[in-house]
Coordinates of C-alpha atoms and ligand atoms in Angstrom, one line a residue:
M1481 CA 0.0 0.0 0.0
S1482 CA 1.5 3.3 -0.9
R1483 CA 2.0 5.8 1.7
K1484 CA -0.5 8.3 0.0
M1485 CA -3.2 5.4 0.6
K1486 CA -2.2 5.1 4.1
C1487 CA -2.5 8.4 4.7
M1488 CA -5.9 8.6 3.0
L1489 CA -7.4 5.6 4.7
S1490 CA -6.2 6.9 8.2
L1491 CA -8.2 10.1 7.7
L1492 CA -11.2 8.1 6.6
A1493 CA -11.2 5.9 9.8
P1494 CA -13.2 8.5 11.8
L1495 CA -16.2 8.9 9.1
I1496 CA -19.3 8.6 11.0
Y1497 CA -22.3 7.2 8.8
L1498 CA -25.5 9.8 9.1
A1499 CA -27.9 8.7 11.7
A1500 CA -31.4 8.7 10.4
C1501 CA -33.3 11.6 11.7
G1502 CA -36.8 12.6 11.2
K1503 CA -36.5 15.7 9.2
D1504 CA -39.3 17.2 7.5
T1505 CA -38.7 16.9 3.6
P1506 CA -41.4 17.9 0.7
T1507 CA -40.5 14.4 -0.4
E1508 CA -43.6 12.0 -0.2
K1509 CA -42.5 9.0 0.9
E1510 CA -44.0 5.5 0.6
P1511 CA -44.2 3.9 4.0
N1512 CA -41.0 1.5 3.1
E1513 CA -39.0 4.3 2.3
Q1514 CA -36.4 5.4 4.9
V1515 CA -34.9 8.5 5.5
T1516 CA -31.5 8.0 5.2
N1517 CA -29.8 11.2 6.5
N1518 CA -30.6 14.9 7.0
V1519 CA -27.9 16.7 4.6
L1520 CA -28.4 15.8 0.8
V1521 CA -31.3 17.1 -1.0
D1522 CA -32.8 13.8 -0.9
S1523 CA -33.4 12.5 2.7
L1524 CA -34.3 9.2 0.7
A1525 CA -30.8 8.8 -0.7
T1526 CA -29.5 5.4 -0.6
P1527 CA -26.8 4.6 1.7
A1528 CA -24.1 4.3 -0.9
T1529 CA -25.2 7.7 -2.1
V1530 CA -24.7 9.3 1.3
A1531 CA -21.3 7.3 1.8
L1532 CA -20.3 8.8 -1.8
F1533 CA -21.1 12.2 -0.4
N1534 CA -19.2 11.7 3.1
N1535 CA -16.2 10.3 1.5
L1536 CA -15.6 12.8 -1.0
K1537 CA -16.0 15.6 1.9
T1538 CA -13.6 13.8 3.9
L1539 CA -10.8 13.2 0.7
A1540 CA -10.9 16.8 -0.2
Q1541 CA -9.1 17.7 2.9
S1542 CA -6.2 16.0 1.6
G1543 CA -6.4 15.2 -1.9
L1544 CA -7.7 16.1 -5.3
L1545 CA -9.6 13.5 -7.0
F1546 CA -8.6 13.9 -10.8
G1547 CA -11.3 13.8 -13.6
H1548 CA -12.0 13.1 -17.4
Q1549 CA -14.6 13.4 -19.6
D1550 CA -15.6 10.5 -22.0
D1551 CA -12.5 9.1 -20.6
L1552 CA -13.5 5.2 -21.5
A1553 CA -15.5 6.5 -24.8
Y1554 CA -12.7 7.9 -27.0
G1555 CA -9.5 9.3 -27.2
I1556 CA -6.9 10.4 -29.7
G1557 CA -7.0 7.9 -32.4
W1558 CA -9.4 5.5 -31.1
I1559 CA -13.1 5.3 -30.2
A1560 CA -15.1 2.6 -28.2
T1561 CA -12.2 0.3 -27.7
P1562 CA -12.8 -1.8 -24.6
G1563 CA -10.5 -0.9 -21.8
R1564 CA -8.9 2.0 -23.6
S1565 CA -8.1 5.4 -21.9
D1566 CA -6.1 8.1 -22.7
V1567 CA -5.3 8.8 -19.0
R1568 CA -4.4 5.4 -18.3
E1569 CA -2.0 5.2 -21.1
V1570 CA 0.0 8.3 -20.3
C1571 CA 0.3 7.6 -16.6
G1572 CA -0.8 3.7 -15.9
D1573 CA -4.3 4.5 -13.8
Y1574 CA -7.6 5.6 -14.8
P1575 CA -9.1 9.2 -13.5
A1576 CA -10.9 8.7 -10.5
V1577 CA -13.6 10.9 -11.7
Y1578 CA -15.4 10.1 -15.1
G1579 CA -17.6 12.9 -17.0
W1580 CA -20.7 11.9 -19.0
D1581 CA -23.2 14.1 -21.1
L1582 CA -26.9 13.2 -22.0
G1583 CA -27.1 15.6 -24.4
D1584 CA -29.3 14.2 -27.3
I1585 CA -30.9 11.9 -25.1
G1586 CA -33.5 9.8 -27.1
N1587 CA -31.0 9.4 -30.4
E1588 CA -28.6 6.4 -29.9
A1589 CA -25.6 8.5 -29.0
N1590 CA -25.1 11.6 -27.2
L1591 CA -24.2 15.1 -29.2
D1592 CA -20.8 14.0 -28.7
G1593 CA -21.4 10.4 -30.7
V1594 CA -21.1 8.5 -27.7
N1595 CA -23.8 5.7 -27.9
F1596 CA -26.1 5.6 -25.0
Q1597 CA -26.1 1.9 -24.1
Q1598 CA -22.1 1.6 -24.2
M1599 CA -21.9 5.0 -22.0
K1600 CA -24.2 2.8 -19.7
S1601 CA -21.6 -0.2 -19.7
W1602 CA -19.0 2.3 -19.1
I1603 CA -20.4 3.7 -16.3
K1604 CA -20.9 0.4 -14.6
Q1605 CA -17.4 -0.3 -15.4
A1606 CA -15.9 2.5 -13.8
Y1607 CA -18.4 2.1 -10.8
A1608 CA -17.2 -1.5 -10.6
R1609 CA -13.5 -0.4 -10.5
G1610 CA -14.2 2.4 -7.6
G1611 CA -14.3 5.2 -9.5
I1612 CA -17.0 7.7 -9.5
N1613 CA -19.6 8.9 -12.3
T1614 CA -20.7 12.2 -12.9
I1615 CA -23.4 13.6 -15.7
S1616 CA -24.0 16.8 -17.3
L1617 CA -26.8 17.6 -19.4
H1618 CA -26.2 19.5 -22.9
L1619 CA -29.8 19.4 -23.7
D1620 CA -31.2 20.7 -26.9
N1621 CA -33.4 24.0 -26.4
P1622 CA -37.1 22.5 -25.7
V1623 CA -38.7 25.6 -27.8
S1624 CA -36.6 25.9 -30.7
R1625 CA -35.2 22.8 -30.9
G1626 CA -32.0 23.9 -31.5
N1627 CA -29.1 23.2 -29.7
S1628 CA -27.6 23.6 -26.1
W1629 CA -26.2 26.9 -27.3
D1630 CA -29.6 28.2 -28.9
N1631 CA -29.8 30.7 -26.4
S1632 CA -33.0 31.8 -27.0
P1633 CA -36.3 32.4 -24.5
A1634 CA -37.0 28.5 -23.3
V1635 CA -37.4 28.1 -19.6
K1636 CA -40.6 30.4 -18.9
N1637 CA -41.9 27.8 -21.4
I1638 CA -41.3 24.8 -19.6
L1639 CA -41.8 25.5 -16.6
P1640 CA -45.0 24.2 -14.7
G1641 CA -48.1 26.3 -16.9
G1642 CA -45.6 27.2 -19.9
S1643 CA -46.6 25.8 -23.3
H1644 CA -44.0 23.2 -23.6
H1645 CA -43.9 22.1 -19.8
A1646 CA -45.5 18.6 -20.9
V1647 CA -43.2 18.0 -23.7
Y1648 CA -40.0 18.8 -21.3
L1649 CA -41.4 16.8 -18.8
R1650 CA -41.1 13.8 -21.6
T1651 CA -36.8 14.9 -21.9
L1652 CA -36.9 14.5 -18.1
D1653 CA -38.1 11.0 -18.1
L1654 CA -36.1 10.0 -21.0
I1655 CA -33.2 11.2 -18.2
A1656 CA -34.5 9.5 -15.4
A1657 CA -34.8 6.2 -17.1
F1658 CA -31.4 6.1 -18.5
L1659 CA -30.3 6.9 -14.4
K1660 CA -32.5 4.2 -13.3
D1661 CA -30.9 1.9 -15.7
L1662 CA -27.4 2.6 -14.1
Q1663 CA -27.4 -0.4 -11.5
S1664 CA -24.1 -2.8 -11.0
D1665 CA -24.4 -6.4 -11.6
A1666 CA -25.9 -7.3 -8.0
G1667 CA -29.2 -4.5 -9.0
A1668 CA -27.8 -1.9 -6.6
P1669 CA -28.3 1.8 -8.2
I1670 CA -25.1 3.2 -8.9
P1671 CA -24.5 6.9 -7.1
I1672 CA -24.2 9.6 -9.8
I1673 CA -23.2 13.2 -9.6
L1674 CA -25.9 14.7 -11.4
R1675 CA -24.7 18.4 -13.0
P1676 CA -27.4 20.1 -14.8
Y1677 CA -28.1 23.6 -16.1
H1678 CA -24.2 24.4 -15.9
E1679 CA -22.3 27.7 -16.5
H1680 CA -25.6 29.0 -16.0
N1681 CA -23.9 32.8 -15.0
H1682 CA -22.8 33.1 -18.9
T1683 CA -24.9 33.4 -22.0
W1684 CA -24.4 30.5 -24.2
P1685 CA -27.2 28.2 -23.1
W1686 CA -30.7 28.5 -23.3
W1687 CA -30.6 28.1 -19.5
G1688 CA -28.1 31.1 -19.5
A1689 CA -27.6 34.6 -17.9
S1690 CA -29.5 36.4 -21.2
A1691 CA -31.9 33.7 -21.6
C1692 CA -34.0 33.4 -18.3
T1693 CA -34.2 35.1 -15.1
A1694 CA -32.6 34.0 -11.8
E1695 CA -35.9 33.2 -10.7
E1696 CA -36.8 31.2 -13.8
Y1697 CA -33.7 29.3 -13.4
N1698 CA -33.8 28.4 -9.7
A1699 CA -37.4 27.3 -10.6
L1700 CA -36.0 25.1 -13.5
W1701 CA -33.5 23.5 -11.2
K1702 CA -36.1 22.8 -8.4
M1703 CA -38.7 21.5 -11.0
T1704 CA -36.0 18.9 -12.3
V1705 CA -35.0 18.0 -8.8
R1706 CA -38.5 17.1 -7.8
Y1707 CA -39.3 15.5 -10.8
L1708 CA -36.1 13.0 -10.5
R1709 CA -36.1 12.8 -6.7
D1710 CA -40.1 12.7 -6.1
T1711 CA -41.7 11.9 -9.3
H1712 CA -39.4 9.3 -10.4
A1713 CA -38.5 8.4 -7.2
L1714 CA -34.4 8.4 -7.8
H1715 CA -32.3 8.0 -4.7
H1716 CA -28.9 7.8 -6.1
L1717 CA -28.5 11.3 -7.1
L1718 CA -26.0 13.9 -5.5
Y1719 CA -26.9 17.4 -7.2
A1720 CA -23.9 19.5 -8.2
I1721 CA -24.2 23.2 -9.4
S1722 CA -21.3 24.6 -11.9
P1723 CA -21.6 28.3 -12.7
Q1724 CA -18.0 29.4 -14.4
E1725 CA -15.4 31.5 -13.5
I1726 CA -16.8 33.2 -10.3
S1727 CA -14.8 35.0 -7.9
S1728 CA -17.3 36.4 -5.2
E1729 CA -19.7 35.1 -2.6
A1730 CA -22.3 37.4 -4.2
D1731 CA -21.6 36.2 -7.2
Y1732 CA -21.9 32.4 -7.0
L1733 CA -25.4 33.0 -5.4
Q1734 CA -26.8 35.0 -7.8
R1735 CA -28.5 32.7 -9.6
Y1736 CA -28.5 29.7 -7.1
P1737 CA -31.6 27.6 -6.0
G1738 CA -30.9 27.5 -2.2
D1739 CA -28.8 25.1 0.0
E1740 CA -31.5 22.3 0.3
W1741 CA -31.3 22.2 -3.4
V1742 CA -27.7 21.3 -4.0
D1743 CA -25.2 19.1 -2.7
I1744 CA -21.8 20.1 -4.5
L1745 CA -20.7 23.6 -5.1
G1746 CA -19.0 23.8 -8.2
M1747 CA -17.1 26.1 -10.9
D1748 CA -16.1 25.6 -14.5
Y1749 CA -13.0 27.2 -15.2
Y1750 CA -11.1 28.0 -18.8
Q1751 CA -8.8 31.2 -18.2
L1752 CA -5.9 28.9 -16.7
W1753 CA -3.7 30.1 -19.7
D1754 CA -1.3 32.2 -17.8
K1755 CA 0.4 32.6 -14.4
A1756 CA -1.7 35.4 -13.1
H1757 CA -4.3 33.1 -13.4
V1758 CA -2.9 30.3 -11.0
S1759 CA -3.8 32.5 -8.2
H1760 CA -6.9 33.8 -9.8
L1761 CA -8.2 30.4 -9.8
G1762 CA -7.1 29.6 -6.2
E1763 CA -8.7 32.6 -4.8
A1764 CA -11.7 31.5 -6.7
L1765 CA -11.5 28.2 -5.5
A1766 CA -10.8 29.5 -1.7
V1767 CA -14.2 31.3 -1.7
M1768 CA -16.5 28.4 -3.3
A1769 CA -14.5 25.9 -0.4
R1770 CA -15.3 28.6 2.1
M1771 CA -18.9 28.6 0.9
A1772 CA -19.2 24.9 0.9
E1773 CA -17.8 24.4 4.3
A1774 CA -20.1 26.6 5.8
R1775 CA -22.8 24.7 4.3
G1776 CA -21.8 21.5 5.2
K1777 CA -21.3 20.9 1.3
V1778 CA -18.6 19.3 -1.1
S1779 CA -16.6 22.0 -3.6
A1780 CA -15.0 21.2 -6.8
L1781 CA -13.5 22.3 -10.1
T1782 CA -16.3 20.6 -12.2
E1783 CA -14.6 21.6 -15.6
V1784 CA -11.1 23.2 -16.4
G1785 CA -9.1 22.9 -18.9
I1786 CA -7.0 24.8 -22.0
D1787 CA -7.8 23.6 -25.4
K1788 CA -5.0 21.4 -26.9
V1789 CA -3.2 21.6 -23.8
A1790 CA -0.7 24.4 -25.3
I1791 CA 1.4 24.5 -22.0
R1792 CA 4.1 22.1 -21.1
D1793 CA 3.9 22.2 -17.6
W1794 CA 0.2 23.0 -17.0
W1795 CA -0.4 20.2 -14.9
S1796 CA 1.8 20.7 -12.3
N1797 CA 2.4 24.5 -12.4
Y1798 CA -0.7 25.6 -13.5
L1799 CA -3.8 23.4 -12.4
L1800 CA -1.9 21.8 -9.4
A1801 CA -0.6 25.0 -8.5
A1802 CA -3.7 26.7 -8.3
V1803 CA -5.4 24.1 -6.0
L1804 CA -2.5 24.2 -3.7
S1805 CA -2.4 27.7 -3.8
N1806 CA -3.9 28.4 -0.6
A1807 CA -5.2 26.1 2.0
D1808 CA -9.1 26.7 1.3
A1809 CA -8.1 25.9 -2.4
Q1810 CA -6.7 22.8 -1.6
K1811 CA -10.3 21.7 -0.1
T1812 CA -11.6 21.2 -3.9
A1813 CA -12.5 17.6 -3.9
W1814 CA -11.5 17.0 -7.7
A1815 CA -11.0 18.6 -11.0
L1816 CA -12.3 17.7 -14.4
V1817 CA -10.9 18.1 -17.5
W1818 CA -12.7 18.2 -21.0
R1819 CA -12.8 15.3 -23.4
N1820 CA -10.3 14.2 -25.9
Q1821 CA -12.1 14.5 -29.5
S1822 CA -9.0 14.7 -31.6
T1823 CA -5.8 16.5 -32.0
D1824 CA -7.8 19.9 -32.8
H1825 CA -9.7 19.6 -29.3
F1826 CA -8.6 18.0 -26.4
F1827 CA -8.0 18.7 -22.7
G1828 CA -6.9 15.7 -21.2
P1829 CA -3.1 13.8 -21.9
Y1830 CA -2.5 11.3 -24.5
P1831 CA 0.6 9.5 -25.0
G1832 CA 3.2 11.4 -27.0
H1833 CA 2.0 15.0 -26.1
A1834 CA 4.0 17.3 -25.2
S1835 CA 2.5 17.8 -21.8
A1836 CA 2.5 14.0 -20.9
P1837 CA 5.7 14.0 -18.8
D1838 CA 4.3 16.7 -16.8
F1839 CA 1.1 15.1 -16.4
I1840 CA 2.9 12.1 -14.8
K1841 CA 4.8 14.2 -12.5
F1842 CA 1.0 15.2 -11.7
Y1843 CA -0.1 12.0 -11.4
Q1844 CA 2.8 11.0 -8.9
H1845 CA 2.5 14.2 -6.7
P1846 CA 1.0 12.8 -3.1
F1847 CA -1.9 15.1 -3.7
T1848 CA -3.3 14.1 -6.5
I1849 CA -5.7 10.8 -6.6
F1850 CA -6.3 8.3 -9.3
E1851 CA -8.9 5.5 -9.7
K1852 CA -6.5 2.9 -8.1
E1853 CA -5.6 5.1 -4.9
L1854 CA -9.6 5.9 -4.2
P1855 CA -10.9 4.2 -0.8
A1856 CA -14.0 2.3 -1.0
M1857 CA -16.2 5.3 -1.9
Y1858 CA -19.5 3.9 -1.6
E1859 CA -18.7 2.3 2.1
Ligands
BMA3053 C1 -17.9 21.8 -25.6 C2 -17.4 21.1 -27.1 C3 -18.1 20.5 -28.0 C4 -18.8 19.4 -27.2 C5 -20.0 20.2 -26.1 C6 -20.5 19.1 -25.2 O1 -17.0 22.2 -24.8 O2 -16.2 20.1 -26.3 O3 -17.4 20.0 -29.0 O4 -20.1 19.4 -27.9 O5 -18.5 20.5 -25.1 O6 -19.6 17.9 -24.8

């Protein structure tokens, strides 16, 4: 067992399982459903989901999990080859966190060509190895039928009473059905970190700052949670919110549904292209980590990266340097880089790339955590 692993396990020892308690929630409970916690958005969350949250919180104190979007689905020069992963081919281990996206749900493949049936099996494989899965939603504009980037107004139309409410619920039904299928071989639901309606303080998406009011955004979030949690009775979800490049608490809370609707405070950050932004990101992470701590939540760098990783020492001297730049930023649970689509669009390492030697250093650093180094996250 590595020194890093030993240190991790000793930190986990005092972990206290959340006791059942009689908190009132808006959830309608079946007589046989048990309240498992009074911390999460879902008071009926499965014990494994509660454990994932607690373990993330504990691990965040002493390490940074590394994540990669679509890691098992494709990489540079390959598509859907069993067992392959650009990250693993560079450093010898899979990422600890796997990102997936349900944009184009209802079709055979998602908006980036990932077959949904295969996505389910990759999520199951990652879980079986002890990894963590997070899912974002680049959904089409439900009114115009354009894509996520069609920022013509739609949110007011899909809220209860709106012209497209029923149509939108059919999309949420498809999402619920996909999530429900995510079960281990033994039939246990696989805990998932759901990250809907991300980067909502920016203007590119139809749920963004130019397309809907804060009240509409918050109503959309709550409607989605209620529909998945209460109507579909899905209890294996943690809910992560992720505005982009936020530097103050007031900014963070401008579009925020409320503490009882969010489990994980995330942030997406795509400005880490020069040394000045190392401390900028470090300070932003610190703001978020303090907010999370005050609320009993987890904070995470839910997306980060620079396209084509054009800086050779980016992993150690930019990304890790930002997370290590102050004591609060160090409490960030994970950092996930976006997909390796092609040599023209990639955010992770791959064998032969100029940043690969530095990625190995990043991997070897005692603070970073990859899949094999994870403790049992679901216990
Ligand atoms: C963007 C790009 C797009 C992709 C989208 C959703 O940042 O990578 O090519 O379709 O994310 O994954």
